[in-house]
Amino acid sequence: MQKVVQIIVHSLIFSLCVSCVQTPLAPVINKGTTAPKGSYVQKKWQIPSYYRVKKGDTLYSIAFRYQQDFLDLARRNAIQKPYIIHPEQIVRIQPYPRVKQAKNQPASVIVHHNKIESVKPNTTKTPSSKPTLSQNSKNSQKSPTLASPPPQKPKITNTVSSTVTTKKPPTWSKNDKKSVTKWVWPVKGSIIEGFSSNRQKSNGIDIAGKKGTPIRAAAGGRVVYSGNGLRGYGNLVIIKHSDDLLSAYAHNSKVQVQENELVNVGQIIAEMGDTGTNRIKLHFEIRKRGRPVDPLNFLPKT
C-alpha cells in the first residue's frame, strides 16, 4: 500500500514539473512604469537634409520654416529668380559638407574656399655659372662645379586659409535700418510675450488685441507668402523688405493681401485673430538672413 502511495506521489510531482516547463510564465507588468523615452516624447527641433515641396509652399516659406536664408537656399538648389518651385520638388535644406584638409596632406596642397588647389614647386633650373680663372691657373686647377639651387618652396599668401570658420548667427546693427527707410508697429497693444533666441520658445513678440483689429505692414516690401501651411502660425503673411530682412504676421483671422503684391509701410494687410493658437493675438517676427532677431530693435520706441 505504501508503495502504491509513493508511486502516485512521484507521478504527481513529475507531472507538475513537466507542466511548469511547458507552460510559459505570465509577464510581470508594473503599472507604475511609463513608456520608454523617445516613443511618445517629441524629438528635439532639427533641420532635415531635404524637403518635398507641398502645394502652397514658396521658397520663402520653406526658408522661414527652417530658419534658412532664402538666398542660400536658392543657390544650394540652383533656383533662379523669381524663385519658382513646384509641388513634389525636392529641395536641399542642409548645406553641403565642406571640404576638409586631410591629416596626411602634403604641405604643397592648400584649401581655399572649399576647393583643393595644388601648388607646384618651381622646377625651373637656373643655369650654372663657372668662375673666371686666369690663364696661369687653367693648367693647374680645374673649374669647380657649382650645384644647382634647390627648388623653391611653394608660397602661401595670407589670403589663403585652410581653416573652416563657422557662420555666426546674425546680430542686429544700426546699418540694417538703411535697407528699410521706415518701420512702424504692426498693431497697437500690450506685449504678452517677448522675443527669445531659443528655438523652442518665441522667435518674435506676441501682441494682444481684439479679433478683427487691423494689422499693418511694419515696412514696405513685397508679399512672398500668404497661407496657413506652416504649423503653429495659422494664417501667416510674410513680407520681404530686402535681401536680408523679412517680417512675418501670424494667427490672422483674415488676410487682405496676395502673394507678389507690393505693400507700403503702414498698409493694412490682415485682421487679428486666433488661427493656429489658443487666444487672439498677433505673433510678429523679423528675420535677418533667415534667423529670428528681436523686433524691438527695429520698431520705433513707444
Short mmCIF file of C-alpha atoms in Angstrom, two decimals:
data_model
loop_
_atom_site.label_atom_id
_atom_site.label_comp_id
_atom_site.label_asym_id
_atom_site.label_seq_id
_atom_site.Cartn_x
_atom_site.Cartn_y
_atom_site.Cartn_z
CA MET A 1 0.00 0.00 0.00
CA GLN A 2 2.81 2.38 0.85
CA LYS A 3 4.49 1.63 -2.46
CA VAL A 4 1.31 2.48 -4.31
CA VAL A 5 1.07 5.80 -2.44
CA GLN A 6 4.72 6.59 -3.18
CA ILE A 7 4.21 5.83 -6.85
CA ILE A 8 1.18 8.14 -7.01
CA VAL A 9 3.04 10.96 -5.20
CA HIS A 10 6.07 10.68 -7.51
CA SER A 11 3.87 10.70 -10.60
CA LEU A 12 2.07 13.85 -9.39
CA ILE A 13 5.38 15.63 -8.72
CA PHE A 14 6.67 14.64 -12.16
CA SER A 15 3.54 15.89 -13.90
CA LEU A 16 3.75 19.24 -12.07
CA CYS A 17 7.38 19.71 -13.11
CA VAL A 18 6.56 18.98 -16.74
CA SER A 19 3.68 21.46 -16.71
CA CYS A 20 5.95 24.15 -15.24
CA VAL A 21 8.44 23.69 -18.05
CA GLN A 22 5.89 23.64 -20.89
CA THR A 23 3.62 26.47 -19.68
CA PRO A 24 5.21 29.95 -20.14
CA LEU A 25 5.17 32.31 -17.21
CA ALA A 26 2.87 35.33 -17.39
CA PRO A 27 4.72 38.63 -17.96
CA VAL A 28 5.19 40.87 -14.96
CA ILE A 29 3.57 44.26 -15.55
CA ASN A 30 4.48 47.22 -13.41
CA LYS A 31 1.61 49.65 -13.67
CA GLY A 32 3.75 52.44 -12.31
CA THR A 33 6.21 52.41 -15.22
CA THR A 34 5.97 54.82 -18.15
CA ALA A 35 6.66 54.43 -21.83
CA PRO A 36 10.34 54.45 -22.80
CA LYS A 37 11.79 57.81 -23.66
CA GLY A 38 11.56 58.67 -27.33
CA SER A 39 8.49 56.55 -28.12
CA TYR A 40 5.91 59.23 -27.38
CA VAL A 41 8.09 62.19 -26.46
CA GLN A 42 8.51 64.72 -29.24
CA LYS A 43 12.04 64.83 -30.56
CA LYS A 44 14.15 67.97 -30.46
CA TRP A 45 13.82 70.54 -33.23
CA GLN A 46 16.08 69.62 -36.08
CA ILE A 47 16.65 70.60 -39.70
CA PRO A 48 16.13 67.84 -42.29
CA SER A 49 18.53 67.34 -45.17
CA TYR A 50 15.78 67.50 -47.80
CA TYR A 51 12.19 68.72 -48.07
CA ARG A 52 9.48 67.72 -50.52
CA VAL A 53 7.56 70.76 -51.74
CA LYS A 54 3.84 70.78 -50.96
CA LYS A 55 1.04 72.73 -52.58
CA GLY A 56 1.10 76.33 -51.35
CA ASP A 57 4.80 76.32 -50.41
CA THR A 58 7.13 79.03 -51.60
CA LEU A 59 10.90 79.18 -51.37
CA TYR A 60 10.46 81.88 -48.72
CA SER A 61 8.07 79.80 -46.59
CA ILE A 62 10.44 76.82 -46.67
CA ALA A 63 13.36 79.05 -45.69
CA PHE A 64 11.20 80.58 -42.96
CA ARG A 65 10.20 77.14 -41.64
CA TYR A 66 13.80 76.02 -41.14
CA GLN A 67 15.36 79.42 -40.37
CA GLN A 68 17.41 79.49 -43.56
CA ASP A 69 18.49 82.40 -45.71
CA PHE A 70 16.33 82.17 -48.84
CA LEU A 71 19.26 83.28 -51.00
CA ASP A 72 21.42 80.45 -49.64
CA LEU A 73 18.55 78.04 -50.21
CA ALA A 74 18.16 79.22 -53.80
CA ARG A 75 21.88 78.92 -54.55
CA ARG A 76 22.03 75.49 -52.90
CA ASN A 77 19.30 74.20 -55.22
CA ALA A 78 20.22 76.22 -58.34
CA ILE A 79 16.89 78.06 -58.26
CA GLN A 80 16.96 81.29 -60.20
CA LYS A 81 14.76 84.38 -59.87
CA PRO A 82 11.81 84.66 -59.40
CA TYR A 83 12.46 81.54 -57.23
CA ILE A 84 9.55 79.45 -58.52
CA ILE A 85 9.19 75.93 -57.07
CA HIS A 86 6.67 73.18 -57.80
CA PRO A 87 4.85 70.52 -55.72
CA GLU A 88 6.79 67.26 -55.25
CA GLN A 89 10.05 69.07 -55.97
CA ILE A 90 12.90 68.02 -53.67
CA VAL A 91 14.70 70.95 -52.02
CA ARG A 92 18.04 70.57 -50.29
CA ILE A 93 17.81 72.21 -46.83
CA GLN A 94 21.10 71.30 -45.14
CA PRO A 95 24.26 72.85 -46.59
CA TYR A 96 26.59 70.51 -48.42
CA PRO A 97 29.52 69.32 -46.29
CA ARG A 98 32.65 71.40 -46.53
CA VAL A 99 35.90 70.00 -47.92
CA LYS A 100 38.33 69.47 -45.06
CA GLN A 101 42.09 69.18 -45.29
CA ALA A 102 43.36 65.63 -44.73
CA LYS A 103 45.69 64.95 -41.82
CA ASN A 104 48.45 63.48 -44.02
CA GLN A 105 48.01 66.11 -46.69
CA PRO A 106 51.39 67.37 -48.01
CA ALA A 107 52.37 70.94 -47.39
CA SER A 108 52.14 71.68 -51.11
CA VAL A 109 48.36 71.29 -51.07
CA ILE A 110 46.19 74.01 -49.55
CA VAL A 111 42.49 74.54 -49.06
CA HIS A 112 40.90 77.71 -50.39
CA HIS A 113 37.14 78.32 -50.32
CA ASN A 114 36.29 74.61 -50.20
CA LYS A 115 38.48 73.85 -53.25
CA ILE A 116 41.77 71.97 -53.10
CA GLU A 117 44.46 73.64 -55.11
CA SER A 118 47.84 72.06 -55.82
CA VAL A 119 50.84 74.35 -55.66
CA LYS A 120 53.59 73.05 -57.88
CA PRO A 121 57.14 73.81 -56.82
CA ASN A 122 59.31 75.89 -59.10
CA THR A 123 61.34 73.32 -61.03
CA THR A 124 62.96 75.79 -63.43
CA LYS A 125 66.67 75.14 -63.47
CA THR A 126 68.93 78.11 -63.20
CA PRO A 127 72.00 77.96 -65.45
CA SER A 128 75.13 77.10 -63.54
CA SER A 129 77.88 79.68 -63.91
CA LYS A 130 81.57 78.85 -63.73
CA PRO A 131 84.01 81.27 -62.18
CA THR A 132 86.52 83.02 -64.48
CA LEU A 133 90.04 81.73 -63.95
CA SER A 134 93.31 83.27 -65.08
CA GLN A 135 95.29 81.64 -67.88
CA ASN A 136 98.11 80.64 -65.48
CA SER A 137 95.81 78.64 -63.32
CA LYS A 138 93.97 76.80 -66.13
CA ASN A 139 96.60 74.10 -66.30
CA SER A 140 96.90 73.52 -62.59
CA GLN A 141 93.29 73.86 -61.44
CA LYS A 142 90.04 72.57 -62.84
CA SER A 143 86.90 74.62 -62.88
CA PRO A 144 84.85 73.89 -59.78
CA THR A 145 81.30 72.55 -60.33
CA LEU A 146 78.53 74.52 -58.60
CA ALA A 147 75.39 72.64 -57.52
CA SER A 148 72.07 73.99 -58.83
CA PRO A 149 69.97 75.73 -56.17
CA PRO A 150 67.20 73.64 -54.55
CA PRO A 151 63.63 74.05 -55.83
CA GLN A 152 61.75 76.92 -54.30
CA LYS A 153 59.11 76.07 -51.73
CA PRO A 154 55.51 76.96 -52.60
CA LYS A 155 54.49 80.36 -51.34
CA ILE A 156 51.27 80.52 -49.39
CA THR A 157 49.89 84.02 -49.17
CA ASN A 158 47.91 85.31 -46.22
CA THR A 159 44.75 85.40 -48.33
CA VAL A 160 44.51 81.61 -48.30
CA SER A 161 43.12 79.96 -45.20
CA SER A 162 42.95 76.22 -44.52
CA THR A 163 40.67 76.61 -41.54
CA VAL A 164 36.90 76.37 -41.84
CA THR A 165 35.07 79.06 -39.91
CA THR A 166 31.55 78.54 -38.65
CA LYS A 167 28.87 81.03 -39.58
CA LYS A 168 27.81 83.05 -36.55
CA PRO A 169 24.17 83.96 -36.01
CA PRO A 170 23.41 87.42 -37.42
CA THR A 171 23.24 90.26 -34.97
CA TRP A 172 21.32 93.48 -35.34
CA SER A 173 23.17 96.67 -36.11
CA LYS A 174 22.16 100.21 -36.99
CA ASN A 175 23.29 99.67 -40.57
CA ASP A 176 20.38 97.26 -41.13
CA LYS A 177 17.95 100.18 -40.99
CA LYS A 178 19.45 101.61 -44.17
CA SER A 179 17.69 98.97 -46.28
CA VAL A 180 14.31 99.99 -44.80
CA THR A 181 13.51 103.68 -44.69
CA LYS A 182 10.79 103.41 -42.05
CA TRP A 183 9.44 100.91 -39.51
CA VAL A 184 6.06 101.13 -37.76
CA TRP A 185 4.27 98.97 -35.25
CA PRO A 186 2.02 96.42 -36.99
CA VAL A 187 -0.67 96.87 -34.33
CA LYS A 188 -1.11 98.74 -31.06
CA GLY A 189 -1.44 96.66 -27.92
CA SER A 190 0.36 95.19 -24.95
CA ILE A 191 3.20 92.71 -25.45
CA ILE A 192 2.22 89.45 -23.75
CA GLU A 193 5.36 87.54 -24.75
CA GLY A 194 8.79 88.82 -25.68
CA PHE A 195 11.50 87.62 -28.02
CA SER A 196 13.67 84.60 -27.20
CA SER A 197 16.61 83.25 -29.17
CA ASN A 198 15.65 79.73 -28.07
CA ARG A 199 14.01 77.91 -31.00
CA GLN A 200 11.65 76.10 -28.64
CA LYS A 201 10.25 79.42 -27.42
CA SER A 202 9.10 82.63 -29.09
CA ASN A 203 11.05 83.77 -32.15
CA GLY A 204 9.21 87.09 -32.10
CA ILE A 205 6.77 89.08 -29.96
CA ASP A 206 3.09 88.44 -29.20
CA ILE A 207 0.79 91.46 -29.10
CA ALA A 208 -2.67 91.18 -27.54
CA GLY A 209 -5.78 92.73 -29.06
CA LYS A 210 -9.33 92.18 -30.24
CA LYS A 211 -10.45 90.00 -33.10
CA GLY A 212 -10.67 91.94 -36.34
CA THR A 213 -8.15 94.62 -35.31
CA PRO A 214 -6.34 95.85 -38.46
CA ILE A 215 -2.74 94.64 -38.86
CA ARG A 216 -0.40 96.84 -40.85
CA ALA A 217 2.82 96.19 -42.72
CA ALA A 218 5.72 97.14 -40.46
CA ALA A 219 7.70 98.31 -43.52
CA GLY A 220 7.27 98.49 -47.27
CA GLY A 221 8.00 95.45 -49.39
CA ARG A 222 6.61 92.51 -51.34
CA VAL A 223 4.36 89.73 -50.01
CA VAL A 224 6.28 86.48 -50.54
CA TYR A 225 3.92 84.14 -48.67
CA SER A 226 0.26 84.15 -47.71
CA GLY A 227 -1.19 80.90 -46.40
CA ASN A 228 -1.60 78.51 -43.48
CA GLY A 229 0.88 75.78 -44.39
CA LEU A 230 3.29 76.42 -41.50
CA ARG A 231 2.22 74.57 -38.38
CA GLY A 232 1.70 76.77 -35.33
CA TYR A 233 1.37 80.04 -37.27
CA GLY A 234 -2.20 79.83 -38.52
CA ASN A 235 -2.93 82.28 -41.32
CA LEU A 236 0.50 83.73 -41.99
CA VAL A 237 1.77 86.63 -44.09
CA ILE A 238 5.49 87.07 -44.87
CA ILE A 239 6.80 90.32 -46.39
CA LYS A 240 10.23 90.70 -47.96
CA HIS A 241 11.77 94.11 -47.31
CA SER A 242 15.28 93.44 -48.66
CA ASP A 243 17.57 90.52 -49.40
CA ASP A 244 18.41 90.48 -45.68
CA LEU A 245 15.14 91.32 -43.90
CA LEU A 246 11.70 89.67 -43.77
CA SER A 247 8.76 90.27 -41.45
CA ALA A 248 6.02 87.77 -40.53
CA TYR A 249 2.46 88.22 -39.20
CA ALA A 250 0.77 85.13 -37.74
CA HIS A 251 -2.65 83.96 -36.40
CA ASN A 252 -4.65 86.30 -38.65
CA SER A 253 -8.42 85.86 -38.92
CA LYS A 254 -8.47 87.40 -42.40
CA VAL A 255 -5.74 88.17 -44.92
CA GLN A 256 -6.18 91.11 -47.28
CA VAL A 257 -3.08 90.75 -49.47
CA GLN A 258 -1.90 88.22 -52.01
CA GLU A 259 1.50 86.79 -52.86
CA ASN A 260 3.73 89.00 -55.04
CA GLU A 261 1.70 92.07 -54.08
CA LEU A 262 3.66 95.22 -53.26
CA VAL A 263 2.67 96.86 -49.98
CA ASN A 264 3.54 100.21 -48.43
CA VAL A 265 4.60 100.81 -44.86
CA GLY A 266 1.51 101.03 -42.65
CA GLN A 267 -0.80 99.42 -45.23
CA ILE A 268 -3.47 97.08 -43.79
CA ILE A 269 -2.56 93.51 -44.71
CA ALA A 270 -4.72 91.38 -42.36
CA GLU A 271 -7.02 91.28 -39.32
CA MET A 272 -6.09 89.94 -35.91
CA GLY A 273 -7.37 86.50 -34.98
CA ASP A 274 -6.60 83.24 -33.20
CA THR A 275 -5.88 80.79 -36.03
CA GLY A 276 -3.28 78.25 -35.00
CA THR A 277 -3.24 79.37 -31.38
CA ASN A 278 -5.35 79.42 -28.20
CA ARG A 279 -6.04 83.16 -27.91
CA ILE A 280 -6.49 86.29 -30.02
CA LYS A 281 -3.12 87.88 -30.69
CA LEU A 282 -0.60 88.87 -33.33
CA HIS A 283 2.66 86.96 -33.42
CA PHE A 284 5.17 89.24 -35.15
CA GLU A 285 8.66 88.26 -36.28
CA ILE A 286 11.57 89.86 -38.09
CA ARG A 287 14.10 87.60 -39.79
CA LYS A 288 17.59 88.66 -40.79
CA ARG A 289 19.20 86.34 -43.34
CA GLY A 290 16.80 83.65 -42.22
CA ARG A 291 17.44 83.91 -38.49
CA PRO A 292 15.00 85.47 -35.98
CA VAL A 293 16.02 88.78 -34.43
CA ASP A 294 14.36 90.89 -31.76
CA PRO A 295 11.69 93.10 -33.40
CA LEU A 296 12.05 95.67 -30.62
CA ASN A 297 15.46 96.59 -32.06
CA PHE A 298 13.75 97.70 -35.28
CA LEU A 299 10.37 99.09 -34.22
CA PRO A 300 10.19 102.71 -33.00
CA LYS A 301 10.20 103.28 -29.27
CA THR A 302 6.75 103.78 -27.81
#
